[in-house]
PDB file of C-alpha atoms and ligand atoms in Angstrom:
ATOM      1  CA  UNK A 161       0.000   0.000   0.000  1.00 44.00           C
ATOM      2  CA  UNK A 162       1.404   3.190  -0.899  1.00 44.00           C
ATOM      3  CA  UNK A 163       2.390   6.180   1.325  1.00 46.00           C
ATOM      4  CA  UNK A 164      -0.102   8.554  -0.410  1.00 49.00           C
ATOM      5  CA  UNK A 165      -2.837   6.179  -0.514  1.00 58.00           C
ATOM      6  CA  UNK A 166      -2.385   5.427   3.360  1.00 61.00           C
ATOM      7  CA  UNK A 167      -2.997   9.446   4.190  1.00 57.00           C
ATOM      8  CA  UNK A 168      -6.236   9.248   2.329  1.00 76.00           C
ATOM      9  CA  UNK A 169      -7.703   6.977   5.044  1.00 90.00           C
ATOM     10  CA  UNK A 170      -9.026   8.299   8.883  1.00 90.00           C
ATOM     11  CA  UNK A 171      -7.300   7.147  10.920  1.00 94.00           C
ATOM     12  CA  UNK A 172      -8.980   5.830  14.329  1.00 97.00           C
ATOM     13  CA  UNK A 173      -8.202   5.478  18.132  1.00 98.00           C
ATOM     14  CA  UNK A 174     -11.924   3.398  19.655  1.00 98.00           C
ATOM     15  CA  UNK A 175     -11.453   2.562  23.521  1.00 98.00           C
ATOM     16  CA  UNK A 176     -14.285  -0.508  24.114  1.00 98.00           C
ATOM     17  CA  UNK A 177     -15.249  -0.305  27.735  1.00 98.00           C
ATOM     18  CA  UNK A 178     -16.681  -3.884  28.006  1.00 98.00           C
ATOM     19  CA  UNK A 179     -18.818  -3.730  30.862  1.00 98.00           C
ATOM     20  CA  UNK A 180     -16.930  -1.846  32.769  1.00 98.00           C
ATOM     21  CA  UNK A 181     -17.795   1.814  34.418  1.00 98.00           C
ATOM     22  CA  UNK A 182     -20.178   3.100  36.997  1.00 98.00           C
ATOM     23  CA  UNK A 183     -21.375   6.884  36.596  1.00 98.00           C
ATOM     24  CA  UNK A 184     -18.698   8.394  39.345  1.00 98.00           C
ATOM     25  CA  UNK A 185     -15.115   6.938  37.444  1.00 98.00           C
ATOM     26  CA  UNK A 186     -16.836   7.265  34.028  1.00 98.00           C
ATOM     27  CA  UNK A 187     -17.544  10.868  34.777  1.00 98.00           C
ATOM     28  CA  UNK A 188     -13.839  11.248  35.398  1.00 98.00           C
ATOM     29  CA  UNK A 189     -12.982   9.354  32.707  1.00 98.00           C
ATOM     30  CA  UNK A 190     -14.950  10.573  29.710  1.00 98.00           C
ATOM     31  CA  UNK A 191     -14.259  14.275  31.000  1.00 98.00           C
ATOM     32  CA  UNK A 192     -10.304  13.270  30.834  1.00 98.00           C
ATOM     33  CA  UNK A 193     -10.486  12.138  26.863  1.00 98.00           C
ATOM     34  CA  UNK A 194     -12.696  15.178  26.142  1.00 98.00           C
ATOM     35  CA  UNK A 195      -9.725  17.106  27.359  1.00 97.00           C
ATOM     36  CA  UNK A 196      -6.653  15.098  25.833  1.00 97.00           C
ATOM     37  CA  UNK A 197      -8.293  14.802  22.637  1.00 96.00           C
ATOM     38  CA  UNK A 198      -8.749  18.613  22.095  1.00 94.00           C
ATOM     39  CA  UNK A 199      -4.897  18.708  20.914  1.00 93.00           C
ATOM     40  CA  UNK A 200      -5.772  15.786  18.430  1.00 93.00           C
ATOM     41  CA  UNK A 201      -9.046  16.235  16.666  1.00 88.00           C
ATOM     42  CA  UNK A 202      -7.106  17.820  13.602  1.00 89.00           C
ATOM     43  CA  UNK A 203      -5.336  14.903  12.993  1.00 91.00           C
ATOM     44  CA  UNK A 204      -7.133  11.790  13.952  1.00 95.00           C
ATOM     45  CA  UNK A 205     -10.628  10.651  15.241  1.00 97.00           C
ATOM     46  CA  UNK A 206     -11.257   9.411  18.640  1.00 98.00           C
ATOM     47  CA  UNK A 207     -14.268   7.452  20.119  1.00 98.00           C
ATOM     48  CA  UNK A 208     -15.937   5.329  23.046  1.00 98.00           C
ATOM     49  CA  UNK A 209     -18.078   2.289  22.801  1.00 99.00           C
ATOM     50  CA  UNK A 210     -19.385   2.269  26.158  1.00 98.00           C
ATOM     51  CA  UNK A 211     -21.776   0.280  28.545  1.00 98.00           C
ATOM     52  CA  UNK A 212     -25.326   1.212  26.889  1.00 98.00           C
ATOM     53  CA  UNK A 213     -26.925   2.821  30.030  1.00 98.00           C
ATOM     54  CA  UNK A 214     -24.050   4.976  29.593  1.00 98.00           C
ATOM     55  CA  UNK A 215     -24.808   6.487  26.510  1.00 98.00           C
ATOM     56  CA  UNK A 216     -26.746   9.306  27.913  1.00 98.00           C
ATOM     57  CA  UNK A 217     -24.107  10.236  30.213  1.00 98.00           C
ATOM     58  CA  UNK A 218     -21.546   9.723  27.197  1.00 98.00           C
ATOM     59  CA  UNK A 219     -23.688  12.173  25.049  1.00 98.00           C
ATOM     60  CA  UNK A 220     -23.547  14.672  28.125  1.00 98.00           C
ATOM     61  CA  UNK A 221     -20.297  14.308  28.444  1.00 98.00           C
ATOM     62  CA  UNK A 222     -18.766  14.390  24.951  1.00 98.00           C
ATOM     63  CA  UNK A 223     -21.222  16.914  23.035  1.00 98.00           C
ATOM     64  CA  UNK A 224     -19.519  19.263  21.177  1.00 97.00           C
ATOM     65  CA  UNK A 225     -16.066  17.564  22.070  1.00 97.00           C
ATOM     66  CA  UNK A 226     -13.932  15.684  19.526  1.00 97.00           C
ATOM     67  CA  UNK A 227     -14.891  12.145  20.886  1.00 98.00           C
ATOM     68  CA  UNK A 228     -17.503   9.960  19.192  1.00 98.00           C
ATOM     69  CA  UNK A 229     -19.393   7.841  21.252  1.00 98.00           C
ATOM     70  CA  UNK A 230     -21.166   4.370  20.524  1.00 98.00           C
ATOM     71  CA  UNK A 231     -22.374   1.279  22.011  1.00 98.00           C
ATOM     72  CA  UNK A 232     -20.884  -2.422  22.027  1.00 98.00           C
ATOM     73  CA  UNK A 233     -23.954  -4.285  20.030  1.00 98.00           C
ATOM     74  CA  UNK A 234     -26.693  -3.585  18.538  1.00 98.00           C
ATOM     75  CA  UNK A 235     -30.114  -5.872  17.449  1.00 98.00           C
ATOM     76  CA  UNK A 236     -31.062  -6.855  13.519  1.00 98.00           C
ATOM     77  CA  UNK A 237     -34.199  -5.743  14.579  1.00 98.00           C
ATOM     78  CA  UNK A 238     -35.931  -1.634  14.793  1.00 98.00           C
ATOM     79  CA  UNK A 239     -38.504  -2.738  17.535  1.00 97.00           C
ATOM     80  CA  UNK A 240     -40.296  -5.837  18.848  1.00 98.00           C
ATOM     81  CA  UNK A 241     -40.878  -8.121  21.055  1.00 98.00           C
ATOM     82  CA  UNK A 242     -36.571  -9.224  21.706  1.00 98.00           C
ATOM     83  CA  UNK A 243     -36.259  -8.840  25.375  1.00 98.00           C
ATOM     84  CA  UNK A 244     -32.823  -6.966  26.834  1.00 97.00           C
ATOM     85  CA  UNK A 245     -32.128  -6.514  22.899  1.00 98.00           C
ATOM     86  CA  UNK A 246     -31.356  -2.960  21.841  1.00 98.00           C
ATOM     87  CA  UNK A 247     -32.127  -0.929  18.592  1.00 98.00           C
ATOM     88  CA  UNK A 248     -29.761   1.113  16.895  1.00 98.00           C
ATOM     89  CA  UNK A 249     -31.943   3.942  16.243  1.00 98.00           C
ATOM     90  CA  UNK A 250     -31.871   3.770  20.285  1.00 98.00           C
ATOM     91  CA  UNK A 251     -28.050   4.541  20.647  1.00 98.00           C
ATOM     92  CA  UNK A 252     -28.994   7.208  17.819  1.00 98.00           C
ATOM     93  CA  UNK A 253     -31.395   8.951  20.392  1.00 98.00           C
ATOM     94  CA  UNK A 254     -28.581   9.588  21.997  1.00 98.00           C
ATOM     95  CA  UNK A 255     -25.865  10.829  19.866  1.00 98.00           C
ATOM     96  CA  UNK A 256     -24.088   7.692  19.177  1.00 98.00           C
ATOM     97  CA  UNK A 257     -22.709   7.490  15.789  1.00 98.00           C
ATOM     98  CA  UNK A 258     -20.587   4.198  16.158  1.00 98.00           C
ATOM     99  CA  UNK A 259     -21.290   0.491  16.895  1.00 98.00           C
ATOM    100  CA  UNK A 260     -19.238  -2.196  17.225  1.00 99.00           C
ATOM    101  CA  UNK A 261     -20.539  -5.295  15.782  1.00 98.00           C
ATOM    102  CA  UNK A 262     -19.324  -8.735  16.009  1.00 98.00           C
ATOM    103  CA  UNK A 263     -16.751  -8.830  19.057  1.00 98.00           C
ATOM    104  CA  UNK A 264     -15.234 -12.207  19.552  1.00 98.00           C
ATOM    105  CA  UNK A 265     -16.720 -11.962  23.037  1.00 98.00           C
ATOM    106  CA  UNK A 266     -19.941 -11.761  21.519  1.00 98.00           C
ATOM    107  CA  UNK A 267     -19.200 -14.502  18.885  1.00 98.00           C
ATOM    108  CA  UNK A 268     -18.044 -16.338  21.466  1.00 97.00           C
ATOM    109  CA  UNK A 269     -20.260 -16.354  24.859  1.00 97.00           C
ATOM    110  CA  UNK A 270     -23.496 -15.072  22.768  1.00 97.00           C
ATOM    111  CA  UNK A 271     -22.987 -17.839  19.359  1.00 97.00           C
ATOM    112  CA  UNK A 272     -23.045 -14.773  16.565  1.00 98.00           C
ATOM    113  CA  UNK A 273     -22.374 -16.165  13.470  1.00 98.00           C
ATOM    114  CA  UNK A 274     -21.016 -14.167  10.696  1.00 98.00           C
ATOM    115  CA  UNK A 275     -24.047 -14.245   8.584  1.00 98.00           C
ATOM    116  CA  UNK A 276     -25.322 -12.385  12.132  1.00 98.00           C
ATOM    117  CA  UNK A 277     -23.071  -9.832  12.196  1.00 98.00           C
ATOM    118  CA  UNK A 278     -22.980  -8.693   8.722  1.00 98.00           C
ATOM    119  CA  UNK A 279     -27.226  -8.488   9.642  1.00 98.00           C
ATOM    120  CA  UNK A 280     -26.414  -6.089  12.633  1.00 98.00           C
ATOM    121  CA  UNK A 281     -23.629  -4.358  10.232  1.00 98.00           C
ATOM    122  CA  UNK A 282     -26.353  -3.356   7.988  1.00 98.00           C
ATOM    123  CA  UNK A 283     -28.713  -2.531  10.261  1.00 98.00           C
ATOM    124  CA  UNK A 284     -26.191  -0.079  11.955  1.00 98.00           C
ATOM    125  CA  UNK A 285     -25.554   1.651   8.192  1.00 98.00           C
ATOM    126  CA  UNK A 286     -29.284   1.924   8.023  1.00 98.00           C
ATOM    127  CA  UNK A 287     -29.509   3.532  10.959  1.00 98.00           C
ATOM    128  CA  UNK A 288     -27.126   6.026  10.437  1.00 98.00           C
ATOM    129  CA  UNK A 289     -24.165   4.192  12.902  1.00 98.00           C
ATOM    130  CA  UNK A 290     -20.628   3.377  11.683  1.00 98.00           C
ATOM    131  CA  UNK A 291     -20.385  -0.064  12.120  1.00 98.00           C
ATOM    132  CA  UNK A 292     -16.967  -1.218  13.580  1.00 98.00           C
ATOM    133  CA  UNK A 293     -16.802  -5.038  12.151  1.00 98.00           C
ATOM    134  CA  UNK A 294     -14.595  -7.404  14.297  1.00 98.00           C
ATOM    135  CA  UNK A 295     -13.184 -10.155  12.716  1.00 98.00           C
ATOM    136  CA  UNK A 296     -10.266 -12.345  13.862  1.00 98.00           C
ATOM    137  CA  UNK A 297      -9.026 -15.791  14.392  1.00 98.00           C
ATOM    138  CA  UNK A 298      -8.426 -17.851  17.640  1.00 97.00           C
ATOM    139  CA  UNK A 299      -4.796 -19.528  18.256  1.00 95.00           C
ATOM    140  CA  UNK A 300      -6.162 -22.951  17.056  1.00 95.00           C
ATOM    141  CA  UNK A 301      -7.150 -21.585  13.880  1.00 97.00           C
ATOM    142  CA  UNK A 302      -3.639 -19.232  13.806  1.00 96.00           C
ATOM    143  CA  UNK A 303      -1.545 -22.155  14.883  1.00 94.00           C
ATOM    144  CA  UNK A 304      -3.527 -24.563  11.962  1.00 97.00           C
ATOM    145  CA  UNK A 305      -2.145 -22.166   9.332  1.00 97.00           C
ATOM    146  CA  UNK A 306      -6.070 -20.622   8.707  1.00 98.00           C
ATOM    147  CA  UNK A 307      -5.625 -17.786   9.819  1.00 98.00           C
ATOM    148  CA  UNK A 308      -6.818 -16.026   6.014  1.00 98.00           C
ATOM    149  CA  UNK A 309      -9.549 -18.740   5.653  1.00 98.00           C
ATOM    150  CA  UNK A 310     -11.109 -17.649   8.739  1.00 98.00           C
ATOM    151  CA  UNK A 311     -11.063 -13.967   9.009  1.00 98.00           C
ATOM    152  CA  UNK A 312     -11.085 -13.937   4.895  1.00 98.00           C
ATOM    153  CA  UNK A 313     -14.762 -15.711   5.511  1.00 98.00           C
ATOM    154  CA  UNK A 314     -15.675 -13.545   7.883  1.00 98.00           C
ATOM    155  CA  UNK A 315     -15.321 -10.097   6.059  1.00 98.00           C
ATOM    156  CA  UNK A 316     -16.651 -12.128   2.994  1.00 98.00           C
ATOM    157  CA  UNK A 317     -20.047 -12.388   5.314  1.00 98.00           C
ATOM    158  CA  UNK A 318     -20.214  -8.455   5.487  1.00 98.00           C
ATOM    159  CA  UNK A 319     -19.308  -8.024   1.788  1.00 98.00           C
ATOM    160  CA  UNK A 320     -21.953 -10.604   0.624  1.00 98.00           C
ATOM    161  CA  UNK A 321     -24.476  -8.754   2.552  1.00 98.00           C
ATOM    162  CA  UNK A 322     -23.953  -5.251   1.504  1.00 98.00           C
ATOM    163  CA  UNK A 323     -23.597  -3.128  -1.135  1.00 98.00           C
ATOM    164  CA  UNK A 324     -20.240  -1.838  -2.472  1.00 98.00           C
ATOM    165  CA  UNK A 325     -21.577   1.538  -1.499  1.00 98.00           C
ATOM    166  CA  UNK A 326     -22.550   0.455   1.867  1.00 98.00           C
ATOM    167  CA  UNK A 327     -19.300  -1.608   2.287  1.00 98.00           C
ATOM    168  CA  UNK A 328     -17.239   1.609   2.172  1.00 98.00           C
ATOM    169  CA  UNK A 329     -19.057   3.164   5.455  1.00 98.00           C
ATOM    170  CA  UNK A 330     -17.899   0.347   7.876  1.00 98.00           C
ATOM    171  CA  UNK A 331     -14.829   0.128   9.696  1.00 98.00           C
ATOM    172  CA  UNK A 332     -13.456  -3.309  10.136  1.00 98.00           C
ATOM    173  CA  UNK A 333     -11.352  -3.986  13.537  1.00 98.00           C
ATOM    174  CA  UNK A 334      -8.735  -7.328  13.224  1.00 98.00           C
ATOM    175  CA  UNK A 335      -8.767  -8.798  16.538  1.00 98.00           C
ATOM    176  CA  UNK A 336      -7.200 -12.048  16.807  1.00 98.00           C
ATOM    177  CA  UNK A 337      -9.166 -14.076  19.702  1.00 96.00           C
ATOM    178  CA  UNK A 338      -5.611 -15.035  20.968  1.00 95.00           C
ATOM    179  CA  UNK A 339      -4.233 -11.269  21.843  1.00 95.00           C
ATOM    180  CA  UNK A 340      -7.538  -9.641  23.656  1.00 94.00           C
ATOM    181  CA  UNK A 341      -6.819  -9.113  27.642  1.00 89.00           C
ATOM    182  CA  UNK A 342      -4.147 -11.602  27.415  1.00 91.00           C
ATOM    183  CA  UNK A 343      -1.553  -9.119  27.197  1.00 88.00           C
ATOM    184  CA  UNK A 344      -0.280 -10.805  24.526  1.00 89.00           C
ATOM    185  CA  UNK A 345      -0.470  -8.302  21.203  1.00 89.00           C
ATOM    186  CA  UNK A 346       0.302 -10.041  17.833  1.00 91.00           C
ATOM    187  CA  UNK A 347       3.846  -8.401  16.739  1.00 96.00           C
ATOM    188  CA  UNK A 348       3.473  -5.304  14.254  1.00 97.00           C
ATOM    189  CA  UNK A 349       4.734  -7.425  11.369  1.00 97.00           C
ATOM    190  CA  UNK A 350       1.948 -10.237  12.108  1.00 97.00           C
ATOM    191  CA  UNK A 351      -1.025  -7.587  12.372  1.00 98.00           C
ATOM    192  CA  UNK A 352       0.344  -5.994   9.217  1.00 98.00           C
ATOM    193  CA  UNK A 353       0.419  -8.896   6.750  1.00 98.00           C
ATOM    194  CA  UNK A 354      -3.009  -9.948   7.377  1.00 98.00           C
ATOM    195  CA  UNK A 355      -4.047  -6.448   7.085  1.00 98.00           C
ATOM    196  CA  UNK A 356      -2.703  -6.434   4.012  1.00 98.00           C
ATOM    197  CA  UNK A 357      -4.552  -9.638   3.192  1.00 98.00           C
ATOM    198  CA  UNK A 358      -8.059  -7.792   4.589  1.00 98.00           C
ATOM    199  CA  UNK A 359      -7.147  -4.714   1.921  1.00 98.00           C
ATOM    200  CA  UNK A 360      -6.622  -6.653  -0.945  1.00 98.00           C
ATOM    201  CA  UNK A 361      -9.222  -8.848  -0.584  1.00 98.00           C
ATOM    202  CA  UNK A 362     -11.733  -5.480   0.218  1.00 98.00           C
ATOM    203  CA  UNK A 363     -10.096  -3.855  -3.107  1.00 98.00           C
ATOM    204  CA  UNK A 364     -11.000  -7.024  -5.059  1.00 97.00           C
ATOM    205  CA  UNK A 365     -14.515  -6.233  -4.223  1.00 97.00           C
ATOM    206  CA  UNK A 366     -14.109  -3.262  -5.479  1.00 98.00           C
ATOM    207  CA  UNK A 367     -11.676  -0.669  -5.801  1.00 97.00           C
ATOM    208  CA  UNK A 368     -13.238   2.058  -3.771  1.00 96.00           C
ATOM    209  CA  UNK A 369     -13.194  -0.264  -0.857  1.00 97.00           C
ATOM    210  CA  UNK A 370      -9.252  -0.056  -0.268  1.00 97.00           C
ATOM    211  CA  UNK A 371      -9.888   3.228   1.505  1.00 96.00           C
ATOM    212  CA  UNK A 372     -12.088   1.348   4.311  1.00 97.00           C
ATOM    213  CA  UNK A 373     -10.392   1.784   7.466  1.00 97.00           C
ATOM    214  CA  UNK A 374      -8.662  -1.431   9.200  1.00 98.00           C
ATOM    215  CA  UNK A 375      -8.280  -0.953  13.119  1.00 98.00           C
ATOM    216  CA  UNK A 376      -6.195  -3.315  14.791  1.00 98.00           C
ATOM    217  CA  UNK A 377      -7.581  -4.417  18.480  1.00 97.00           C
ATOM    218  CA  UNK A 378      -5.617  -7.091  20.992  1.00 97.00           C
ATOM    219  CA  UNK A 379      -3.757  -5.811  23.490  1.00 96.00           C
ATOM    220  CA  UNK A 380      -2.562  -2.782  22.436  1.00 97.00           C
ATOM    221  CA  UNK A 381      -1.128  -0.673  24.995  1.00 97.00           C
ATOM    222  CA  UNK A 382       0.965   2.837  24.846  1.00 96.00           C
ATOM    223  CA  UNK A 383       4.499   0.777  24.298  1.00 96.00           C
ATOM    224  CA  UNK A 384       3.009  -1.342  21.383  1.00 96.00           C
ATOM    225  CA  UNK A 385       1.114   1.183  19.673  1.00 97.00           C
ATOM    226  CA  UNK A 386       3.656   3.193  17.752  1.00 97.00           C
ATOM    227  CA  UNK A 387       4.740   0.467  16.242  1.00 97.00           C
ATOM    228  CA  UNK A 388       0.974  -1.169  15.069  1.00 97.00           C
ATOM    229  CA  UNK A 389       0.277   2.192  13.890  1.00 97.00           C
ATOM    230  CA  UNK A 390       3.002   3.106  12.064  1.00 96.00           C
ATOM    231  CA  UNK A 391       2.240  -0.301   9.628  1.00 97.00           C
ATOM    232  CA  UNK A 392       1.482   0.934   6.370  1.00 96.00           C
ATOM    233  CA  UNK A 393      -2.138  -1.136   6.238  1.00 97.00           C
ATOM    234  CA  UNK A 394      -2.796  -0.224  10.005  1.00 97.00           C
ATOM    235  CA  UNK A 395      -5.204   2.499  10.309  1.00 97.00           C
ATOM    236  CA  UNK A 396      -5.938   2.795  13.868  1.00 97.00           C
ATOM    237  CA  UNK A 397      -6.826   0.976  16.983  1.00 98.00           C
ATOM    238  CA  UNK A 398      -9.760  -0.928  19.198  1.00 98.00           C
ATOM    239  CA  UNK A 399      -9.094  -1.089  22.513  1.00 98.00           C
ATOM    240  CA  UNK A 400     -10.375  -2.268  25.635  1.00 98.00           C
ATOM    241  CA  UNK A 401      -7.927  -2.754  28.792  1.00 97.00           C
ATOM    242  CA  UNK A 402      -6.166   0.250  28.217  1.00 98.00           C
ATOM    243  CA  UNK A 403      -9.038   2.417  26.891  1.00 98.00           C
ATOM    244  CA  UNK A 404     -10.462   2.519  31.177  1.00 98.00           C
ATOM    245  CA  UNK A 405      -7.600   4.643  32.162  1.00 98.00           C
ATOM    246  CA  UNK A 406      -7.316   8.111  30.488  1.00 98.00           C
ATOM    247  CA  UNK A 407      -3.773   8.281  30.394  1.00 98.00           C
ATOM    248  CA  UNK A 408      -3.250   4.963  28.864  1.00 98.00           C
ATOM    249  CA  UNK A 409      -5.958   5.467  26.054  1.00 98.00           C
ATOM    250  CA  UNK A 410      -4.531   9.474  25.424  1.00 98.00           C
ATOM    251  CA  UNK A 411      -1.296   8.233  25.188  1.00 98.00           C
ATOM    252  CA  UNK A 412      -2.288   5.691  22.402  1.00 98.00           C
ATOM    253  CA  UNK A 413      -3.914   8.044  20.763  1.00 97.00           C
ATOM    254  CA  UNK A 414      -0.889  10.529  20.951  1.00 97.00           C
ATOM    255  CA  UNK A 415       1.207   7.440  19.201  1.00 96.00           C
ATOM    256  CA  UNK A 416      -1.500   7.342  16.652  1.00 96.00           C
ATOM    257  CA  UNK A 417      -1.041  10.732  15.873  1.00 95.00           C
ATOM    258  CA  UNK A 418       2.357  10.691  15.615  1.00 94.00           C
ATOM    259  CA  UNK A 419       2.443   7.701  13.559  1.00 94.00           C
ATOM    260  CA  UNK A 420       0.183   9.496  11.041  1.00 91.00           C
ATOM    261  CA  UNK A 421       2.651  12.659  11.165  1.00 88.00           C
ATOM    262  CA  UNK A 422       5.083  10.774  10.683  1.00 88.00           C
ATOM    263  CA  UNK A 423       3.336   9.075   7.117  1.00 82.00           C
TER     264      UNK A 423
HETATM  265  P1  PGA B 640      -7.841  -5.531  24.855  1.00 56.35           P
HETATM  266  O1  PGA B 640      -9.256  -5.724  24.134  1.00 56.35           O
HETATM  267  O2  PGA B 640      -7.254  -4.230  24.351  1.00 56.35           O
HETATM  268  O3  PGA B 640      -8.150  -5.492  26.318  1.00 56.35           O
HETATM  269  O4  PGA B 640      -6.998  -6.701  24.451  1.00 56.35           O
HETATM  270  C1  PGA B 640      -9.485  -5.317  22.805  1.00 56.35           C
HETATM  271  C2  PGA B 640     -10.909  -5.633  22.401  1.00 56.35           C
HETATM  272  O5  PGA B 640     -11.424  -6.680  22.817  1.00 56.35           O
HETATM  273  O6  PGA B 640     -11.544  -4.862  21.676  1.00 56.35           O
END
């Protein structure tokens, strides 16, 4: 990927709470990023995928700051009859603009299958939310040489689904199963090459679709970062441990902005 064609993508810092936060330290928290990412806006976009019954304090928090907000999941469904499920044009009500669909955790513990995700992907677009995709393999499927199979089928379940015009509003985090909380961050070089993979097989869907940003989640940290970032396919980064403490998640988003300086 070349230099110039790199600069033409955002590039992206996302903190995913999990469930973690009550109103006092979130207060703190969100108020902390606000701050930091005044002396970043120009340069790179910042946001927060937190707790849903934190979205209203989110939205009073972050309005009219350079922070997105957004929430963790989101239904297939407007409105119904889906108990504890919630809409996306709910997280609209209040100011979200970003979801994350398809977190291993949710794969995982809640049995989302790809088809799934690629549902709540477009249902996000329709409702006016960014969809962050996550995609990755776990350290079976790394160590039995499929790693490209696996995440290659899973972005193939978003493509399938939606147009090409649709395709190039989502945001697609790599998150191998084996590197979230585990402290354990794939190297630069190893989250780069199958970026590259995602990119090329997104361009031979259609051209336009090599400018759709790739966000790189698993561990990152404010020692690692500089060095995912600065990967020529790497556009940004998901992250959870180190997105709960404001100086952690500001100083990964100061490497971010360096690292695009620096491009
Ligand atoms: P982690 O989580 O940064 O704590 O590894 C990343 C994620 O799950 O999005």
């Amino acid at each position: 990927m070349s230099e110039k064609r790199s600069e033409q993508r955002v590039k992206w810092v996302v903190g995913n709470w999990k469930m973690h936060g009550r109103l006092a330290e979130n207060a703190a928290l969100l108020q902390a990023v606000a701050d930091g990412a005044a002396a970043m806006a120009d340069t790179i976009r910042i946001g927060v995928c937190v707790p849903t019954p934190y979205l209203a304090q989110a939205q009073a928090v972050l309005s009219g700051k350079p922070v997105a907000w957004g929430v963790q999941d989101i239904s297939t469904y407007t409105h119904g009859a889906y108990t504890g499920e919630v809409a996306a044009e709910m997280a609209c009500e209040f100011g979200a603009t970003l979801a994350i669909v398809g977190h291993s955790e949710r794969r995982a513990y809640h049995a989302e299958s790809s088809e799934l995700v690629a549902a709540k992907a477009r249902r996000a677009l329709e409702a006016g939310l960014t969809p962050i995709v996550c995609i990755g393999e776990t350290l079976d499927e790394r160590e039995a040489g499929t790693t490209e199979a696996v995440v290659g089928a899973q972005l193939d379940a978003v493509l399938n689904l939606l147009s090409v015009e649709e395709a190039a509003r989502i945001v697609i985090a790599y998150e191998p199963v084996w590197a979230i909380g585990t402290g354990r961050s794939a190297t630069a070089e190893q989250a780069q090459a199958v970026h590259a993979f995602l990119r090329a097989r997104l361009a031979q869907k259609d051209s336009s679709l090599a400018r759709v940003p790739l966000l790189y989640g698993g561990s990152v940290k404010a020692d690692n970062a500089l060095a995912l970032f600065g990967q020529a396919d790497i556009d940004g980064g998901l992250i959870g441990g180190a997105s709960l403490k404001s100086q952690d998640f500001l100083a990964i988003c100061a490497a971010q902005k360096a690292a695009s300086q620096a491009r």
